[in-house]
Amino acid sequence: MEGKNYINGSFINSASDEKFESRNPANCDEVLGTFPLSSGQDVNNAVSAAQAAYDGWSRLSRIKRGEYLDEFTQLLKKDHEEISRLVTKECGKGIVEGRADVTEGIHMCQYVFGTVRMPHGDVVDSEIPEKDSFMRRKPKGVVAAITPWNFPFAIPLWLVCPSVVEGNTVVLKPSRETAGTGQKIAEYAHKAGFPPGVINVVHGGCGDLLVKHPDTHVVLFVGSNDVGSGIKQVVAGFHDKMCACEMGGKNALIVLDDANLDIAVNAAIISAFKTSGQRCTSASRLIVHEKVLAEFEKKFVEITKRIKIGDPLDECVFMGPVINQAATEKIARYNELAKKEGAKVLLDGGRLTGNEYKKGYFMSPFVYRMQNNPKIRVLREEVFGPHLAIIPVKNIDEAIEVHNGTDYGLACAVITEDFRKARRIRDDCAYGLGYVNLPTIGAEVHLPFGGVKKSGTGLPSASTLIDVVTHRTAWTVNHAKEIKMAQGLIVKL
Ligand code: UN1
């Protein structure tokens, strides 16, 4: 694949000659595509195109804008399998998950399309009977969407679809690791016939240029806390720019003493090892009541040992590779750190070196038991890989304290048969996505998606992104023949 910038409705060469490659992490030699390292000039051109398109696009009816999305959806559905295979090859997650990623992206298109004939504001009463008041939404302008490699299809569509249906125009900057999937999104947007400039795509490491650009009005970011914190600082310097950032987690699954242990073990394995632990919703902590610890741990370790790791295009594989060499090094460093910090290692996982694994970044699960302690880094920092701590607790109070003892707050799951205990977890744990008798992963697009503390800016995306990409305006109309004011203000001239 020879990638290009997609600007103003055309696939064009970059103003710079610099290029980068997207490679298959399961097979490091395979180059999937070459892409331009988009330059400052490319970014300026993309933002200008988005700005120029804004006037016409925002004046169309929402229903008309939705129809472009309907066309887009039909094309994506036809090529579902082909796109899923590309997703799997680029980011290494198993094909079943590659398909789910594409399905989730399509769900966002369908959701957004479904909203266009639904009520879109509020009719609000006034103190004055002759006044009618309304909340009406207006688009914000040019949206910059900077997206990660772990959901290379769904997350760009989470951000792009609500933005454009509300009348904004977009410049998307997909992750370098999965630039090919970003390119595909541009190709389908083109085929769907979106007017030039409504959706633009640039590549490489130019995200900061989009953030700093004076003519981008909203920055949507999903990725690490380090990058997101930098974005928040830059955005604070502009009077007319805001950002919504989703920034990872140190998520936990809590297993209480009355838990159904089959559900607990399965939920724990899915939470910790799907996508090789590389979701921002992945659990890296299992907080387990000491009464069930021995039985849970035994079953969990037994099944984890049997997890099939290998070629992600193989339907039976549970875990593909991690994304790149740097990820293997980071995970290995945290595995070592856990040992230094006093972990009782239950499965000493790490980089796999056997013949079938030689060409890729395959890692097996590293599982340990450890008492909670606020000083221990491995129990607090995000690892983003198959690295998992089992933390014993004496009761639900301690489980909540341990759960909340990190700087993050994205996904929380509890396994219990007791509705009162589930309710305490619901009310006293800090999270954005909570689950009962389910894993920490697997959110659906029509729910809000976002966390608290270091996990997010409190402006969740997915369905609730509408609040980020629109400005809620108040519109009040007087039907009396004179002016009548609220708050008892007397009008005497
Ligand atoms: C992410 O890892 O950034 O809830 C997104 C889930 C998926 C989305 C994950 N639907 O696990």
XYZ file of C-alpha atoms and ligand atoms in Angstrom:
504
model
C 0.000 0.000 0.000
C 1.358 3.425 -0.973
C -0.186 5.849 1.495
C -0.905 9.489 0.732
C -2.387 12.441 2.514
C -6.104 12.797 1.909
C -6.740 16.514 1.684
C -9.685 18.371 0.184
C -11.074 15.234 -1.443
C -7.820 14.151 -3.152
C -5.075 11.689 -2.353
C -1.971 13.783 -2.697
C 1.743 13.434 -2.158
C 3.243 15.060 0.865
C 5.132 18.330 0.644
C 7.981 16.398 2.332
C 9.832 13.385 0.906
C 10.155 11.685 4.265
C 8.343 8.385 4.615
C 7.686 5.701 7.195
C 6.560 2.094 7.019
C 3.756 0.229 8.698
C 4.813 -3.339 9.514
C 3.103 -6.479 10.685
C 4.051 -7.068 14.360
C 3.474 -10.811 13.938
C 5.942 -10.869 11.075
C 8.441 -8.018 11.353
C 9.707 -8.382 7.813
C 6.383 -7.761 6.187
C 5.943 -4.131 5.188
C 2.227 -3.408 4.861
C 2.566 0.069 3.476
C 4.664 3.181 3.076
C 3.269 6.512 4.231
C 4.322 10.144 4.124
C 5.591 11.817 7.265
C 3.181 14.661 6.733
C 4.821 18.064 7.005
C 3.733 21.366 8.514
C 2.619 22.404 5.033
C 0.433 19.285 4.705
C -1.155 19.980 8.080
C -1.820 23.610 7.083
C -3.376 22.443 3.815
C -5.573 19.886 5.579
C -6.785 22.391 8.184
C -7.454 25.014 5.460
C -9.452 22.453 3.482
C -11.463 21.542 6.584
C -12.066 25.209 7.316
C -13.160 25.944 3.763
C -15.553 22.980 3.770
C -17.089 23.930 7.117
C -19.482 26.596 5.917
C -21.235 24.464 3.299
C -21.180 21.289 5.384
C -22.517 22.869 8.566
C -25.389 24.472 6.629
C -26.641 21.136 5.268
C -29.452 19.549 7.231
C -28.324 16.998 9.790
C -30.424 14.430 7.966
C -28.526 15.060 4.743
C -25.206 14.773 6.567
C -26.405 11.492 8.045
C -27.099 10.159 4.576
C -23.399 10.425 3.695
C -22.718 8.303 6.777
C -25.286 5.770 5.674
C -23.489 5.406 2.339
C -20.145 5.114 4.178
C -21.633 2.348 6.388
C -22.907 0.342 3.425
C -19.435 0.353 1.846
C -17.738 -0.660 5.095
C -20.179 -3.510 5.643
C -19.454 -4.916 2.200
C -15.703 -5.038 2.883
C -15.907 -5.992 6.560
C -13.665 -9.056 6.276
C -11.008 -7.367 4.132
C -10.742 -4.435 6.562
C -10.665 -6.815 9.561
C -7.700 -8.665 8.089
C -5.833 -5.413 7.561
C -6.571 -4.345 11.165
C -5.281 -7.690 12.425
C -2.142 -7.552 10.304
C -1.320 -4.006 11.351
C -1.952 -4.146 15.091
C -1.535 -7.854 15.809
C -4.774 -8.587 17.613
C -6.491 -11.897 16.837
C -8.758 -11.921 13.786
C -11.835 -12.353 15.986
C -10.867 -9.071 17.644
C -9.958 -7.487 14.307
C -13.511 -8.203 13.167
C -14.931 -6.828 16.420
C -12.924 -3.619 15.922
C -14.467 -3.135 12.475
C -17.918 -4.033 13.793
C -17.547 -1.477 16.580
C -16.606 1.218 14.060
C -19.627 0.324 11.926
C -21.819 0.433 15.038
C -20.734 4.019 15.594
C -21.685 4.930 12.001
C -25.062 3.248 12.464
C -25.655 4.890 15.831
C -24.864 8.336 14.497
C -27.009 7.794 11.400
C -29.833 6.698 13.676
C -29.695 9.969 15.600
C -30.314 12.282 12.663
C -34.108 11.939 12.718
C -34.233 12.018 16.506
C -34.751 15.094 18.721
C -31.530 17.042 18.883
C -32.069 19.774 21.470
C -34.450 20.652 24.267
C -37.620 22.681 24.566
C -37.275 24.496 27.897
C -39.908 26.362 29.902
C -39.492 30.033 30.694
C -40.597 31.934 33.788
C -42.492 34.179 31.416
C -45.437 32.416 29.771
C -45.034 34.374 26.538
C -41.452 33.243 26.083
C -40.371 30.013 24.380
C -36.861 28.778 25.154
C -34.782 26.128 23.455
C -31.415 24.470 23.740
C -30.043 24.206 20.234
C -26.719 22.640 19.293
C -24.202 24.245 16.964
C -21.055 22.608 15.573
C -17.713 23.896 16.804
C -15.687 24.038 13.590
C -12.584 22.049 12.687
C -11.968 18.930 14.770
C -8.503 17.329 15.018
C -8.740 13.607 15.835
C -5.534 11.888 16.969
C -6.026 8.159 17.367
C -4.133 5.101 18.683
C -3.072 1.827 17.075
C -4.919 -0.600 19.387
C -8.335 0.147 17.857
C -7.187 1.475 14.490
C -10.655 1.327 12.939
C -13.214 1.777 15.732
C -11.603 4.691 17.554
C -11.140 6.939 14.485
C -14.813 6.313 13.655
C -15.870 6.967 17.265
C -14.384 10.413 16.857
C -15.006 11.229 13.192
C -18.647 10.103 12.848
C -20.263 12.196 15.621
C -18.070 15.162 14.643
C -19.160 15.234 11.016
C -22.816 14.434 11.589
C -23.013 17.440 13.894
C -21.648 19.670 11.127
C -17.958 19.877 12.008
C -15.199 19.044 9.580
C -12.282 16.805 10.571
C -8.571 16.232 10.158
C -7.731 12.696 11.292
C -4.181 11.718 12.246
C -4.073 7.941 12.767
C -1.256 6.221 14.644
C 1.879 5.544 12.625
C 1.691 1.866 13.621
C -1.641 1.494 11.849
C -1.446 4.117 9.127
C -2.810 1.621 6.573
C -6.116 1.342 8.401
C -6.227 5.157 8.581
C -5.632 5.249 4.836
C -8.499 2.800 4.290
C -10.836 5.053 6.274
C -9.889 7.907 3.925
C -10.557 5.689 0.901
C -14.042 4.727 2.129
C -14.867 8.328 3.021
C -13.850 9.266 -0.522
C -15.981 6.520 -2.089
C -18.946 7.481 0.091
C -18.808 10.899 -1.576
C -18.300 13.193 1.422
C -17.744 16.689 0.011
C -14.039 17.640 -0.322
C -12.499 18.843 2.940
C -15.120 17.353 5.289
C -12.833 14.443 6.225
C -9.065 14.812 5.756
C -6.304 12.405 6.778
C -2.628 13.169 7.424
C 0.046 10.736 8.574
C 3.089 10.401 10.804
C 4.104 12.375 13.841
C 2.305 15.619 13.029
C -0.314 15.420 15.801
C 1.287 18.274 17.750
C 1.008 20.543 14.694
C -2.738 19.904 14.598
C -3.029 20.628 18.314
C -1.096 23.906 17.997
C -2.800 25.013 14.801
C -4.803 28.195 15.454
C -7.666 27.010 13.234
C -8.455 23.677 14.915
C -11.240 24.179 17.454
C -11.559 20.803 19.132
C -8.826 18.237 19.740
C -9.982 14.663 20.316
C -7.257 12.367 21.537
C -7.079 8.723 22.604
C -3.681 7.514 23.788
C -1.214 7.775 26.646
C -1.495 10.097 29.620
C 1.890 11.674 28.829
C 0.785 12.792 25.377
C -2.719 13.743 26.548
C -1.362 15.900 29.381
C 0.835 17.757 26.874
C -2.199 18.329 24.641
C -4.207 19.729 27.569
C -1.453 22.240 28.296
C -1.196 23.460 24.708
C -4.971 23.714 24.323
C -5.248 25.792 27.518
C -3.293 28.515 25.715
C -6.081 29.108 23.176
C -9.277 30.973 23.989
C -11.372 29.065 21.448
C -10.059 25.521 21.615
C -10.925 22.604 23.852
C -9.911 18.984 24.072
C -11.320 15.651 25.169
C -8.622 13.113 25.987
C -8.946 9.407 26.817
C -5.716 8.373 28.466
C -5.408 4.821 29.680
C -6.011 2.996 32.912
C -4.789 0.713 35.650
C -8.071 -1.150 35.615
C -9.144 -3.766 38.120
C -11.488 -6.702 38.292
C -12.731 -7.324 41.835
C -13.599 -10.896 42.837
C -15.696 -10.950 46.032
C -16.121 -13.878 48.419
C -19.523 -14.903 47.012
C -18.378 -14.776 43.353
C -19.252 -17.420 40.794
C -15.664 -18.491 40.211
C -16.203 -19.711 36.652
C -17.426 -16.269 35.694
C -14.591 -14.732 37.705
C -11.861 -16.742 35.969
C -13.246 -16.217 32.468
C -13.846 -12.509 33.045
C -10.323 -12.151 34.437
C -8.709 -13.865 31.447
C -10.667 -11.818 28.929
C -9.969 -8.582 30.839
C -6.261 -9.193 31.186
C -5.219 -10.919 27.975
C -7.535 -10.024 25.082
C -5.572 -7.734 22.727
C -2.522 -8.990 24.703
C -3.489 -6.611 27.516
C -3.193 -3.623 25.195
C -6.616 -2.009 25.601
C -7.002 1.047 27.716
C -9.776 -0.983 29.355
C -7.574 -4.071 29.988
C -7.309 -5.173 33.609
C -3.816 -5.336 35.063
C -5.052 -5.885 38.623
C -7.250 -8.660 40.013
C -8.413 -7.706 43.489
C -9.446 -11.009 45.080
C -11.128 -11.738 48.416
C -8.799 -13.928 50.499
C -11.539 -16.505 51.105
C -11.640 -17.469 47.443
C -8.049 -16.580 46.577
C -6.537 -20.089 46.550
C -9.271 -21.644 44.415
C -9.497 -18.676 42.047
C -5.742 -18.449 41.599
C -5.367 -22.153 40.871
C -8.058 -22.160 38.165
C -6.882 -18.856 36.718
C -3.252 -19.912 36.392
C -4.199 -23.306 34.924
C -6.292 -21.742 32.157
C -3.856 -18.895 31.522
C -1.103 -21.471 30.886
C -3.229 -22.940 28.092
C -3.839 -19.632 26.262
C -2.960 -20.020 22.597
C -0.466 -17.405 21.464
C 0.501 -17.096 17.818
C -0.394 -15.901 14.330
C -3.309 -13.499 14.855
C -4.844 -14.528 11.527
C -5.357 -18.036 12.946
C -8.988 -18.204 14.169
C -8.022 -20.237 17.264
C -5.369 -17.852 18.553
C -6.312 -15.953 21.710
C -3.278 -13.640 21.914
C -1.305 -12.202 19.027
C 1.919 -10.238 19.382
C 2.348 -6.913 21.151
C 2.720 -3.914 18.894
C 6.481 -3.409 18.538
C 9.971 -3.880 19.947
C 9.631 -0.911 22.307
C 6.493 -2.504 23.794
C 8.300 -5.812 24.431
C 11.071 -3.900 26.206
C 8.687 -1.857 28.338
C 6.698 -4.938 29.391
C 9.891 -6.890 30.171
C 11.116 -3.959 32.302
C 7.884 -4.003 34.324
C 8.074 -7.794 34.698
C 11.565 -7.386 36.166
C 10.436 -4.495 38.347
C 7.629 -6.644 39.797
C 10.227 -9.206 40.862
C 12.375 -6.488 42.434
C 9.365 -5.031 44.215
C 8.677 -8.391 45.880
C 6.101 -10.101 43.646
C 5.361 -13.780 44.185
C 5.602 -14.845 40.549
C 2.938 -17.351 39.476
C 3.673 -17.337 35.734
C 7.021 -16.003 34.648
C 6.000 -14.800 31.218
C 8.023 -12.743 28.784
C 9.257 -12.580 25.187
C 8.709 -15.882 23.364
C 11.708 -17.123 21.441
C 10.624 -20.467 19.943
C 10.819 -20.911 16.164
C 7.178 -20.078 15.513
C 7.582 -16.816 17.450
C 10.908 -15.658 16.029
C 9.531 -13.162 13.546
C 7.118 -11.341 15.841
C 6.789 -9.520 19.124
C 5.108 -12.367 20.983
C 4.936 -12.293 24.771
C 3.349 -14.699 27.223
C 1.397 -13.645 30.345
C 3.345 -12.558 33.408
C 1.191 -13.172 36.504
C 2.081 -12.490 40.119
C 0.559 -12.154 43.561
C 1.366 -9.137 45.671
C 0.055 -7.377 48.742
C -1.108 -3.868 48.034
C 1.238 -1.097 49.067
C 1.029 2.503 47.874
C 4.771 2.577 47.198
C 4.773 -0.279 44.680
C 5.060 1.055 41.134
C 3.888 -2.073 39.285
C 0.546 -1.850 41.081
C 0.052 1.748 40.000
C 1.637 2.405 36.611
C 0.081 1.421 33.297
C 2.061 -1.351 31.563
C -0.094 -1.996 28.453
C 0.712 -5.659 27.956
C 0.080 -9.142 29.412
C 1.295 -8.161 32.886
C -1.084 -8.919 35.739
C -1.115 -8.602 39.527
C -3.373 -10.580 41.855
C -3.929 -8.518 44.993
C -5.523 -10.273 47.995
C -7.987 -8.309 50.154
C -9.822 -9.084 53.402
C -13.188 -7.494 52.648
C -15.111 -5.198 50.323
C -13.862 -2.042 52.091
C -10.291 -2.994 51.371
C -11.212 -3.971 47.799
C -12.588 -0.468 47.216
C -9.561 1.161 48.814
C -7.184 -0.870 46.637
C -9.310 -0.204 43.553
C -9.147 3.540 44.087
C -5.470 3.550 45.076
C -4.166 4.446 41.611
C -4.135 7.710 39.694
C -6.323 6.180 36.970
C -10.061 5.488 36.814
C -11.313 3.994 33.556
C -12.842 0.485 33.803
C -13.915 -1.429 36.901
C -15.578 -4.848 37.101
C -16.910 -6.758 40.069
C -17.811 -10.431 40.255
C -20.465 -11.013 42.877
C -23.908 -12.551 43.325
C -24.820 -9.980 45.982
C -26.663 -6.959 44.597
C -25.886 -4.876 47.693
C -22.165 -5.384 47.291
C -22.371 -4.626 43.563
C -24.113 -1.370 44.432
C -21.348 -0.388 46.856
C -18.765 -0.941 44.144
C -20.916 1.104 41.760
C -21.087 4.009 44.183
C -17.678 3.988 45.877
C -15.204 3.071 43.141
C -13.820 5.733 40.786
C -14.323 4.714 37.133
C -15.965 5.701 33.889
C -17.069 2.199 32.822
C -18.390 -0.198 35.452
C -19.373 -3.849 34.995
C -20.999 -6.536 37.144
C -20.226 -10.179 36.353
C -18.441 -9.127 33.172
C -14.878 -8.345 32.093
C -13.485 -4.790 32.127
C -13.405 -4.707 28.315
C -16.118 -4.677 25.681
C -17.923 -1.338 25.935
C -20.651 -0.611 23.383
C -20.756 2.584 21.313
C -24.127 3.877 22.466
C -22.803 4.286 26.017
C -20.457 7.014 27.203
C -16.788 5.981 27.045
C -14.271 7.747 29.239
C -12.674 7.798 32.636
C -11.744 9.991 35.575
C -8.438 11.050 37.152
C -5.481 10.326 34.823
C -7.764 8.316 32.511
C -9.658 11.220 31.011
C -10.788 14.798 30.951
C -14.298 13.873 32.108
C -15.611 14.419 28.597
C -16.340 10.871 27.531
C -16.470 9.921 23.888
C -18.468 7.322 21.929
C -22.152 8.325 22.023
C -21.564 11.263 24.386
C -19.037 12.883 22.085
C -21.918 14.990 20.790
C -21.486 17.178 23.888
C -17.851 17.781 23.037
C -18.243 18.587 19.352
C -21.275 20.849 19.712
C -21.916 24.074 21.514
C -25.221 24.084 23.392
C -26.831 27.447 22.706
C -29.873 28.932 24.438
C -32.474 30.456 22.099
C -35.348 32.440 23.604
C -38.247 34.001 21.700
C -40.724 36.525 23.132
C -44.327 36.422 21.904
C -45.655 39.267 24.062
C -46.107 42.743 22.639
C -43.807 44.173 25.304
C -40.614 43.061 27.004
C -41.131 40.851 30.040
C -38.042 39.817 31.970
C -37.213 36.812 34.120
C -35.969 37.064 37.741
C -38.635 39.696 38.455
C -36.740 42.388 36.609
C -39.080 45.311 36.077
C -38.815 47.029 32.723
C -39.580 50.740 33.256
C -38.055 53.204 30.873
C -9.395 1.242 24.004
O -8.762 0.296 24.436
O -8.859 2.341 23.841
O -14.371 -1.360 25.809
C -10.808 1.137 23.562
C -13.544 -1.881 25.060
C -13.558 -1.504 23.589
C -12.888 -0.211 23.369
C -11.481 -0.139 23.921
N -14.926 -1.442 23.135
O -12.713 -2.682 25.453
